[in-house]
Short mmCIF file of C-alpha atoms and ligand atoms in Angstrom, two decimals:
data_model
loop_
_atom_site.label_atom_id
_atom_site.label_comp_id
_atom_site.label_asym_id
_atom_site.label_seq_id
_atom_site.Cartn_x
_atom_site.Cartn_y
_atom_site.Cartn_z
CA MET A 1 0.05 0.04 -0.07
CA ILE A 2 1.12 3.56 -0.68
CA TYR A 3 -0.01 5.98 1.98
CA ASP A 4 -0.84 9.60 0.81
CA ILE A 5 1.03 10.96 3.77
CA ILE A 6 3.36 9.64 6.34
CA ILE A 7 3.83 11.93 9.35
CA VAL A 8 6.85 11.39 11.67
CA GLY A 9 6.01 11.90 15.25
CA ALA A 10 2.45 11.76 17.05
CA GLY A 11 2.98 14.88 19.18
CA PRO A 12 0.61 17.78 18.78
CA ALA A 13 2.03 18.80 15.48
CA GLY A 14 1.86 15.36 13.97
CA LEU A 15 -1.64 14.54 15.26
CA SER A 16 -3.04 17.97 14.12
CA ALA A 17 -1.53 17.26 10.59
CA GLY A 18 -3.13 13.84 10.81
CA ILE A 19 -6.53 15.50 11.42
CA TYR A 20 -6.23 17.80 8.50
CA ALA A 21 -5.02 15.07 6.14
CA LEU A 22 -7.85 12.70 6.97
CA ARG A 23 -10.56 15.49 6.67
CA SER A 24 -9.10 16.23 3.24
CA GLY A 25 -9.73 12.70 2.23
CA LYS A 26 -6.22 11.60 2.33
CA SER A 27 -4.76 8.51 3.93
CA ALA A 28 -2.23 8.93 6.61
CA LEU A 29 0.15 6.82 8.70
CA ILE A 30 1.64 8.34 11.89
CA LEU A 31 4.91 6.71 13.09
CA GLU A 32 5.76 7.36 16.82
CA ALA A 33 8.90 6.31 18.62
CA LYS A 34 7.52 6.64 22.14
CA ALA A 35 4.08 7.53 23.28
CA TYR A 36 1.65 9.79 21.40
CA GLY A 37 1.33 13.27 22.66
CA GLY A 38 5.00 14.20 22.68
CA GLN A 39 6.47 16.71 25.13
CA ILE A 40 3.13 17.74 26.43
CA ILE A 41 2.31 14.69 28.44
CA ASN A 42 4.75 15.79 31.06
CA THR A 43 2.67 18.72 32.19
CA PRO A 44 -0.10 18.66 34.70
CA ASP A 45 -1.51 22.03 33.42
CA ILE A 46 -2.02 23.66 30.26
CA GLU A 47 -3.46 27.17 30.58
CA ASN A 48 -2.75 28.93 27.35
CA TYR A 49 -4.25 26.94 24.68
CA PRO A 50 -6.97 29.01 22.98
CA GLY A 51 -10.36 27.87 23.86
CA ILE A 52 -9.42 25.59 26.72
CA LYS A 53 -8.94 27.26 30.11
CA ASN A 54 -7.22 24.51 31.78
CA ILE A 55 -6.40 20.88 30.75
CA SER A 56 -3.77 18.37 31.71
CA GLY A 57 -1.18 17.56 29.12
CA PHE A 58 -2.37 13.92 29.20
CA GLU A 59 -6.05 14.81 28.54
CA PHE A 60 -5.12 17.11 25.84
CA ALA A 61 -2.87 14.49 24.04
CA THR A 62 -5.42 11.87 24.47
CA GLY A 63 -8.07 14.15 23.09
CA LEU A 64 -5.90 14.96 19.93
CA TYR A 65 -5.07 11.17 19.57
CA GLU A 66 -8.79 10.09 19.73
CA GLN A 67 -9.75 12.99 17.23
CA ALA A 68 -7.08 11.72 14.58
CA THR A 69 -7.70 8.06 15.09
CA SER A 70 -11.55 8.15 15.02
CA LEU A 71 -11.01 10.12 11.62
CA GLY A 72 -8.90 7.10 10.43
CA ALA A 73 -5.35 7.94 10.98
CA GLU A 74 -3.17 4.98 11.58
CA VAL A 75 -0.72 5.15 14.40
CA LYS A 76 2.16 2.80 14.80
CA TYR A 77 4.88 2.73 17.43
CA GLU A 78 8.03 2.62 15.22
CA GLN A 79 10.89 4.80 15.17
CA VAL A 80 11.78 6.35 11.72
CA ILE A 81 15.44 5.95 10.90
CA SER A 82 15.54 6.88 7.41
CA ILE A 83 13.76 8.58 4.56
CA GLU A 84 14.43 8.17 0.98
CA ASP A 85 13.32 10.53 -1.70
CA LYS A 86 12.42 8.99 -4.97
CA GLY A 87 10.54 11.91 -6.43
CA ASP A 88 6.97 11.26 -6.36
CA ILE A 89 7.40 8.31 -3.81
CA LYS A 90 9.20 8.65 -0.61
CA ILE A 91 10.39 5.48 1.45
CA VAL A 92 10.12 5.77 5.14
CA GLY A 93 12.21 3.35 6.97
CA THR A 94 11.85 2.05 10.57
CA GLU A 95 13.81 -0.65 12.53
CA GLU A 96 10.88 -3.11 11.40
CA ASN A 97 9.45 -1.84 8.12
CA LEU A 98 9.66 0.16 5.03
CA TYR A 99 6.68 2.21 4.12
CA GLU A 100 5.88 4.10 0.88
CA CYS A 101 4.22 7.33 0.60
CA LYS A 102 3.53 10.49 -1.70
CA ALA A 103 4.36 13.03 0.91
CA VAL A 104 6.19 13.22 4.38
CA ILE A 105 5.64 15.45 7.27
CA LEU A 106 8.47 15.66 9.82
CA ALA A 107 7.01 16.27 13.22
CA THR A 108 9.67 15.08 15.25
CA GLY A 109 9.53 17.83 17.88
CA ALA A 110 12.21 18.34 20.60
CA LYS A 111 13.44 16.35 23.69
CA ASN A 112 14.91 17.45 26.99
CA ARG A 113 18.59 18.77 26.46
CA LYS A 114 21.10 16.95 28.48
CA LEU A 115 23.98 18.24 30.36
CA GLY A 116 26.14 15.87 28.56
CA LEU A 117 27.77 14.72 31.83
CA GLU A 118 29.29 11.25 32.51
CA LYS A 119 26.80 9.14 34.52
CA GLU A 120 23.91 11.48 33.49
CA ASN A 121 22.18 8.68 31.44
CA GLU A 122 23.16 5.83 33.74
CA LEU A 123 21.58 7.57 36.93
CA ILE A 124 18.26 8.47 35.14
CA GLY A 125 15.68 6.98 37.53
CA TYR A 126 18.37 6.86 40.17
CA GLY A 127 18.29 10.56 41.05
CA VAL A 128 18.73 12.23 37.66
CA SER A 129 15.28 13.37 36.54
CA TYR A 130 13.88 15.71 33.81
CA CYS A 131 10.32 15.87 35.16
CA ALA A 132 9.87 17.48 38.50
CA THR A 133 6.24 17.21 38.59
CA CYS A 134 6.51 13.50 38.00
CA ASP A 135 9.19 12.82 40.38
CA GLY A 136 9.29 15.38 43.18
CA ALA A 137 7.18 13.46 45.49
CA PHE A 138 10.11 10.84 45.82
CA TYR A 139 12.33 13.52 47.24
CA LYS A 140 10.24 14.47 50.19
CA ASN A 141 12.42 16.10 52.96
CA LYS A 142 15.57 15.65 50.82
CA ASP A 143 18.07 17.95 49.29
CA VAL A 144 17.90 18.33 45.59
CA ALA A 145 19.35 20.69 42.80
CA VAL A 146 17.73 22.04 39.92
CA VAL A 147 19.74 23.00 36.96
CA GLY A 148 18.71 25.77 34.51
CA GLY A 149 17.47 29.33 34.55
CA GLY A 150 14.43 29.27 32.26
CA ASN A 151 10.73 29.13 32.97
CA THR A 152 10.95 25.35 33.42
CA ALA A 153 13.66 25.42 35.85
CA ILE A 154 12.16 28.10 38.19
CA GLU A 155 8.60 26.37 38.05
CA ASP A 156 10.24 23.05 38.86
CA ALA A 157 12.22 24.66 41.83
CA LEU A 158 8.96 26.41 43.17
CA PHE A 159 7.31 22.93 42.93
CA LEU A 160 9.99 21.13 44.72
CA THR A 161 10.28 23.65 47.51
CA ASN A 162 6.96 22.15 48.60
CA TYR A 163 8.25 18.83 49.21
CA CYS A 164 12.01 18.94 49.83
CA ASN A 165 14.14 19.99 52.65
CA LYS A 166 16.27 22.24 50.48
CA VAL A 167 16.45 23.07 46.65
CA TYR A 168 19.61 24.50 45.13
CA VAL A 169 19.01 26.27 41.90
CA ILE A 170 22.16 26.01 39.74
CA HIS A 171 22.24 28.56 36.89
CA ARG A 172 25.35 29.41 34.70
CA ARG A 173 24.35 32.97 34.39
CA ASN A 174 23.85 35.60 36.97
CA GLN A 175 20.21 36.45 35.87
CA PHE A 176 17.19 34.17 35.20
CA ARG A 177 15.36 34.19 31.86
CA ALA A 178 12.31 33.02 33.64
CA ASP A 179 9.16 35.03 34.32
CA PRO A 180 10.30 37.56 37.01
CA LYS A 181 7.00 36.97 39.00
CA ASP A 182 8.03 33.30 39.53
CA VAL A 183 11.57 34.21 40.36
CA ASP A 184 10.39 36.55 43.05
CA GLN A 185 8.03 33.94 44.44
CA LEU A 186 10.89 31.47 44.66
CA LYS A 187 13.19 34.05 46.25
CA GLU A 188 10.52 34.40 49.01
CA LYS A 189 10.88 30.68 49.91
CA GLU A 190 13.10 29.73 52.85
CA ASN A 191 14.38 26.45 51.63
CA VAL A 192 16.01 27.61 48.28
CA GLU A 193 19.56 28.47 47.70
CA PHE A 194 20.78 30.11 44.45
CA VAL A 195 24.11 28.89 43.15
CA MET A 196 24.53 31.55 40.39
CA ASN A 197 27.32 31.75 37.71
CA SER A 198 27.88 28.18 38.00
CA THR A 199 27.88 25.05 35.94
CA VAL A 200 27.44 21.47 36.89
CA GLU A 201 30.74 19.63 36.30
CA LYS A 202 30.07 16.28 37.55
CA ILE A 203 27.22 13.99 38.82
CA LEU A 204 28.48 12.23 41.93
CA GLY A 205 27.36 8.77 43.09
CA ASP A 206 28.09 5.26 41.59
CA THR A 207 24.62 3.61 41.45
CA ILE A 208 22.60 6.54 43.05
CA VAL A 209 23.00 10.31 42.92
CA GLU A 210 24.95 11.52 46.02
CA GLY A 211 25.81 14.97 44.86
CA ILE A 212 27.02 17.28 42.27
CA GLU A 213 30.18 19.26 41.68
CA VAL A 214 29.59 22.79 40.54
CA LYS A 215 32.11 25.25 39.22
CA ASP A 216 31.85 29.05 39.71
CA GLN A 217 32.61 30.54 36.33
CA ASN A 218 34.10 33.86 37.82
CA THR A 219 36.38 32.45 40.53
CA LYS A 220 36.89 29.05 38.68
CA GLU A 221 36.36 27.56 42.30
CA LYS A 222 34.84 23.93 42.47
CA LYS A 223 32.63 22.89 45.22
CA THR A 224 30.69 19.73 46.07
CA ILE A 225 26.80 19.97 46.98
CA ASN A 226 25.33 16.97 48.47
CA VAL A 227 21.92 16.18 47.05
CA SER A 228 20.04 12.96 46.36
CA GLY A 229 18.20 14.46 43.26
CA VAL A 230 19.22 16.45 40.18
CA PHE A 231 16.44 17.98 38.21
CA ILE A 232 17.78 19.03 34.72
CA ALA A 233 15.77 21.79 33.06
CA VAL A 234 18.14 23.22 30.63
CA GLY A 235 15.87 23.54 27.69
CA GLN A 236 14.82 21.29 24.61
CA GLU A 237 16.85 20.20 21.53
CA PRO A 238 15.83 18.83 18.23
CA ASP A 239 16.61 15.29 16.97
CA ASN A 240 16.96 15.41 13.26
CA THR A 241 20.27 14.13 12.68
CA MET A 242 19.02 10.98 10.78
CA PHE A 243 17.39 13.19 8.24
CA SER A 244 20.36 15.56 7.69
CA ASN A 245 21.36 14.07 4.48
CA LEU A 246 17.85 14.80 3.23
CA VAL A 247 16.68 18.18 4.52
CA LYS A 248 18.55 21.28 5.56
CA LEU A 249 19.10 21.76 9.18
CA ASP A 250 20.09 25.05 10.93
CA ASP A 251 23.20 25.15 13.17
CA SER A 252 21.16 24.03 16.07
CA GLY A 253 19.68 21.08 14.24
CA TYR A 254 16.17 22.44 13.41
CA ILE A 255 14.82 21.72 10.13
CA ILE A 256 14.87 25.09 7.97
CA ALA A 257 11.41 25.98 7.02
CA LYS A 258 9.20 29.06 7.24
CA GLU A 259 5.57 29.56 7.94
CA ASP A 260 4.67 27.58 4.96
CA CYS A 261 6.25 24.50 6.40
CA MET A 262 8.11 23.34 3.25
CA THR A 263 11.64 22.04 3.35
CA ASN A 264 14.08 22.21 0.50
CA VAL A 265 12.79 18.87 -0.75
CA LYS A 266 9.61 18.73 -2.71
CA GLY A 267 7.07 16.61 -1.00
CA ILE A 268 8.67 16.83 2.43
CA TYR A 269 7.16 19.07 4.94
CA THR A 270 7.86 19.83 8.54
CA ALA A 271 5.80 20.97 11.42
CA GLY A 272 6.14 22.03 15.11
CA ASP A 273 8.92 22.32 17.48
CA CYS A 274 11.43 20.63 15.15
CA ARG A 275 11.34 23.59 12.57
CA THR A 276 13.25 26.84 12.79
CA LYS A 277 10.71 29.20 14.49
CA THR A 278 10.75 31.66 17.28
CA VAL A 279 7.70 30.34 19.34
CA ARG A 280 7.51 26.81 20.18
CA GLN A 281 4.21 26.12 21.84
CA LEU A 282 1.08 23.86 21.43
CA THR A 283 -0.74 26.65 19.24
CA THR A 284 2.13 26.98 16.93
CA ALA A 285 2.59 23.17 16.70
CA ALA A 286 -1.17 22.78 15.80
CA ALA A 287 -0.98 25.52 13.32
CA ASP A 288 1.92 24.14 11.57
CA GLY A 289 0.23 20.68 11.53
CA ALA A 290 -2.63 22.14 9.54
CA VAL A 291 -0.45 24.09 7.16
CA ALA A 292 1.98 21.31 6.42
CA ALA A 293 -1.07 18.83 5.96
CA LEU A 294 -2.93 21.05 3.49
CA ALA A 295 0.39 21.76 1.62
CA ALA A 296 1.02 18.03 1.33
CA CYS A 297 -2.60 17.22 0.37
CA SER A 298 -2.29 19.89 -2.55
CA ILE A 299 0.58 18.04 -4.20
CA ILE A 300 -1.28 14.76 -4.07
CA ASP A 301 -3.63 14.64 -7.10
CA MET B 1 -6.42 -10.86 33.74
CA ALA B 2 -6.33 -7.37 35.05
CA ALA B 3 -3.07 -6.01 36.40
CA ILE B 4 -2.76 -6.98 40.23
CA VAL B 5 -2.86 -3.88 42.50
CA LEU B 6 0.24 -4.24 44.77
CA SER B 7 0.72 -3.01 48.22
CA LYS B 8 3.18 -3.70 51.10
CA GLU B 9 0.85 -6.44 52.25
CA ASN B 10 0.89 -8.57 48.97
CA PHE B 11 4.15 -7.55 47.34
CA GLU B 12 5.92 -10.60 48.85
CA ALA B 13 3.32 -13.13 48.03
CA GLU B 14 2.61 -11.83 44.52
CA VAL B 15 5.86 -10.76 43.35
CA LEU B 16 8.80 -11.91 45.36
CA ASN B 17 7.45 -15.43 45.73
CA SER B 18 5.87 -15.71 42.30
CA ASP B 19 6.80 -18.79 40.07
CA ILE B 20 6.58 -16.82 36.91
CA PRO B 21 8.34 -13.49 36.14
CA VAL B 22 6.48 -10.38 37.16
CA LEU B 23 6.41 -6.98 35.46
CA VAL B 24 5.78 -4.29 38.03
CA ASP B 25 4.62 -0.76 36.94
CA PHE B 26 5.53 1.90 39.54
CA SER B 27 3.25 4.84 38.82
CA ALA B 28 1.18 7.61 40.19
CA SER B 29 -2.11 9.30 39.22
CA TRP B 30 -0.44 12.85 39.04
CA CYS B 31 2.18 11.81 36.47
CA GLY B 32 1.27 12.27 32.83
CA PRO B 33 3.54 9.72 31.14
CA CYS B 34 2.21 7.18 33.66
CA GLN B 35 -1.29 7.89 32.68
CA MET B 36 -0.20 7.28 29.03
CA LEU B 37 1.34 3.96 30.07
CA ALA B 38 -1.52 2.67 32.29
CA PRO B 39 -4.02 1.54 29.35
CA ILE B 40 -0.90 -0.28 27.82
CA ILE B 41 0.00 -2.14 31.02
CA GLU B 42 -3.63 -3.30 31.30
CA GLU B 43 -3.55 -4.57 27.80
CA ILE B 44 -0.42 -6.47 28.46
CA ALA B 45 -1.82 -7.83 31.68
CA ASP B 46 -5.01 -9.22 29.71
CA GLU B 47 -2.77 -10.98 27.18
CA ALA B 48 0.14 -12.09 29.37
CA GLY B 49 0.62 -15.94 29.38
CA ASP B 50 3.82 -16.78 30.96
CA PHE B 51 4.28 -13.76 33.28
CA LYS B 52 2.01 -11.61 35.36
CA VAL B 53 1.57 -7.93 35.67
CA GLY B 54 1.24 -5.78 38.82
CA LYS B 55 1.03 -2.12 39.51
CA VAL B 56 2.05 0.07 42.47
CA GLU B 57 0.33 3.40 43.05
CA THR B 58 3.32 5.21 44.60
CA SER B 59 1.36 7.87 46.20
CA GLU B 60 -0.19 5.26 48.53
CA GLU B 61 2.80 2.88 48.76
CA MET B 62 5.76 5.24 49.24
CA ASP B 63 7.48 2.71 51.31
CA LEU B 64 7.62 0.22 48.45
CA ALA B 65 8.80 2.96 46.10
CA ILE B 66 11.65 3.70 48.51
CA GLU B 67 12.62 0.21 49.25
CA TYR B 68 12.98 -0.59 45.38
CA ARG B 69 14.69 2.75 44.86
CA VAL B 70 12.13 4.16 42.58
CA SER B 71 12.66 7.77 42.06
CA SER B 72 11.56 8.49 38.51
CA ILE B 73 8.14 7.41 37.24
CA PRO B 74 6.72 5.52 35.43
CA CYS B 75 9.18 2.79 36.17
CA LEU B 76 8.83 -0.65 35.01
CA VAL B 77 10.71 -3.30 37.00
CA VAL B 78 10.87 -7.06 35.97
CA PHE B 79 11.26 -9.53 38.87
CA LYS B 80 12.24 -12.98 38.33
CA GLY B 81 12.74 -15.51 41.25
CA GLY B 82 12.25 -12.73 43.67
CA LYS B 83 15.01 -10.45 42.15
CA GLU B 84 14.98 -7.49 39.93
CA VAL B 85 16.34 -8.44 36.65
CA LYS B 86 15.45 -5.37 34.38
CA ARG B 87 14.16 -1.83 34.77
CA SER B 88 13.16 0.85 32.39
CA VAL B 89 12.10 4.52 33.28
CA GLY B 90 9.63 6.63 31.18
CA ALA B 91 6.67 5.85 28.84
CA ILE B 92 7.74 3.39 26.26
CA PRO B 93 5.72 1.53 23.51
CA LYS B 94 4.00 -1.77 23.98
CA GLN B 95 6.59 -3.72 21.88
CA ALA B 96 9.48 -2.30 24.04
CA ILE B 97 7.73 -3.45 27.18
CA LEU B 98 7.12 -7.02 25.80
CA GLU B 99 10.99 -6.90 24.95
CA LEU B 100 11.68 -6.31 28.49
CA MET B 101 9.88 -9.68 29.41
CA LYS B 102 11.94 -11.59 26.88
C1 FAD C 1 7.30 20.52 30.76
C2 FAD C 1 6.63 21.16 29.47
C3 FAD C 1 5.60 22.01 29.62
C4 FAD C 1 4.91 22.55 28.51
N1 FAD C 1 3.91 23.47 28.67
C5 FAD C 1 3.34 23.96 27.55
C6 FAD C 1 2.18 24.84 27.88
O1 FAD C 1 1.56 24.89 28.97
N2 FAD C 1 1.50 25.35 26.71
C7 FAD C 1 2.02 25.27 25.44
O2 FAD C 1 1.66 25.77 24.43
N3 FAD C 1 3.25 24.53 25.28
C8 FAD C 1 3.93 23.87 26.23
N4 FAD C 1 5.01 23.16 26.23
C9 FAD C 1 5.52 22.99 24.66
C10 FAD C 1 4.78 22.05 23.98
O3 FAD C 1 4.71 20.83 24.73
C11 FAD C 1 5.51 21.92 22.44
O4 FAD C 1 5.54 22.95 21.85
C12 FAD C 1 4.67 20.75 21.65
O5 FAD C 1 4.72 19.61 22.27
C13 FAD C 1 5.32 20.59 20.33
O6 FAD C 1 4.70 19.72 19.63
P1 FAD C 1 5.31 18.90 18.48
O7 FAD C 1 4.41 17.83 18.00
O8 FAD C 1 6.14 19.85 17.41
O9 FAD C 1 6.66 18.04 19.19
P2 FAD C 1 6.66 16.99 20.38
O10 FAD C 1 5.66 17.33 21.57
O11 FAD C 1 8.08 16.98 20.77
O12 FAD C 1 6.42 15.56 19.75
C14 FAD C 1 7.26 15.06 18.79
C15 FAD C 1 6.95 13.51 18.82
O13 FAD C 1 7.69 13.02 17.74
C16 FAD C 1 8.28 11.67 18.13
N5 FAD C 1 9.48 11.39 17.42
C17 FAD C 1 10.82 12.17 17.33
N6 FAD C 1 11.45 11.57 16.53
C18 FAD C 1 10.95 10.62 15.95
C19 FAD C 1 11.36 9.60 14.81
N7 FAD C 1 12.47 9.53 14.36
N8 FAD C 1 10.45 8.57 14.75
C20 FAD C 1 9.23 8.62 15.16
N9 FAD C 1 8.72 9.38 16.13
C21 FAD C 1 9.71 10.45 16.51
C22 FAD C 1 8.63 11.91 19.77
O14 FAD C 1 8.75 10.72 20.32
C23 FAD C 1 7.37 12.82 19.95
O15 FAD C 1 6.53 12.04 20.62
C24 FAD C 1 5.55 22.48 27.25
C25 FAD C 1 6.79 21.80 27.06
C26 FAD C 1 7.31 21.01 28.19
C27 FAD C 1 8.41 20.29 27.97
#
């Protein structure tokens, strides 16, 4: 079978694209490496999606998924590892299968950026975490560190002050990028300590996190902070390296495309957080999904 | 069969003393990725032949979570002969979970 459109990624952009493709009478296969919903399943509260006052990420994702699949979108859990452009036909490869289609929409989103330290991967689940709202409760009355200076880091730190004995906030600059209101609220807390101008050099502990080593960027002095948890909130990064021989990426690895969601290859579109853009949010992901799907539909008879 | 609800009281009998391998899902109602995983875990429990499936609601069973050093959820742990043999953190597809049981 040749699908009309194959969508890579079942996050908000990919599922929105699926909805628009199906409603235009096209067949669509959505290939997802992990779980549908993408990044948004990690957040308990969404309060800025137009038309919905408040919803959890899980509910939002499930609503989108049900809308797309009830229209007839097919979702398979396979990671896409290759795409071959044969002109009018594209061949999409996963570990298990090869699929053919007339147009591809890359909606691979972004994933949590890692610090890139030794032991970081090994200790995930043993003290290293990227989701404070998921895991905060396991650190009741313990000392933890939050690494980062953006909105997520400050919100994570605020959340953790409710459970933890002490929360260290490690930030490599001397000012936060986060919402000043949240920063002020965090400063009011008694159990928070700011470690500014500092980077994490090492995660300490063999089988479980015991601490971190931080380095002051001004004095170059190193010190050890004993913590049982490290919450890493240093932003997101794209994961498009397997498509770099096909579509053009910018220096940070995002797929180069404008509002029209077109890549440099005919019949290959991109939508959501994985493309070059300034605002990476649900609304812009959904909008891209619609634009990319309709553009794809227009080249298929 | 539905996934067995595990607690401090039945953990030994259902998991540690089980004759067949046990897949244990440590989760919590407040965690989005856990909610994503929950229906898949139930599906696997329904279909499982040579192993069984249990779930721990960590908000109610914090002691169990601490005992098994669970600090990120969802956390899937496979027990064989009373011992942990495999562990995976985060929401993963059904096929990947079945792979853990092999
Ligand atoms: C903690 C947190 C809270 C947030 N809160 C909000 C909020 O309140 N409001 C808001 O508007 N936005 C919020 N965002 C941002 C929002 O989640 C993203 O903008 C949105 O999810 C982007 O959608 P997407 O579909 O482009 O990408 P993603 O959500 O990243 O989805 C991409 C999907 O593609 C899959 N994938 C990647 N590569 C492959 C491959 N090779 N093969 C198969 N599948 C692949 C991934 O597994 C993933 O499921 C938040 C983000 C985070 C992390």
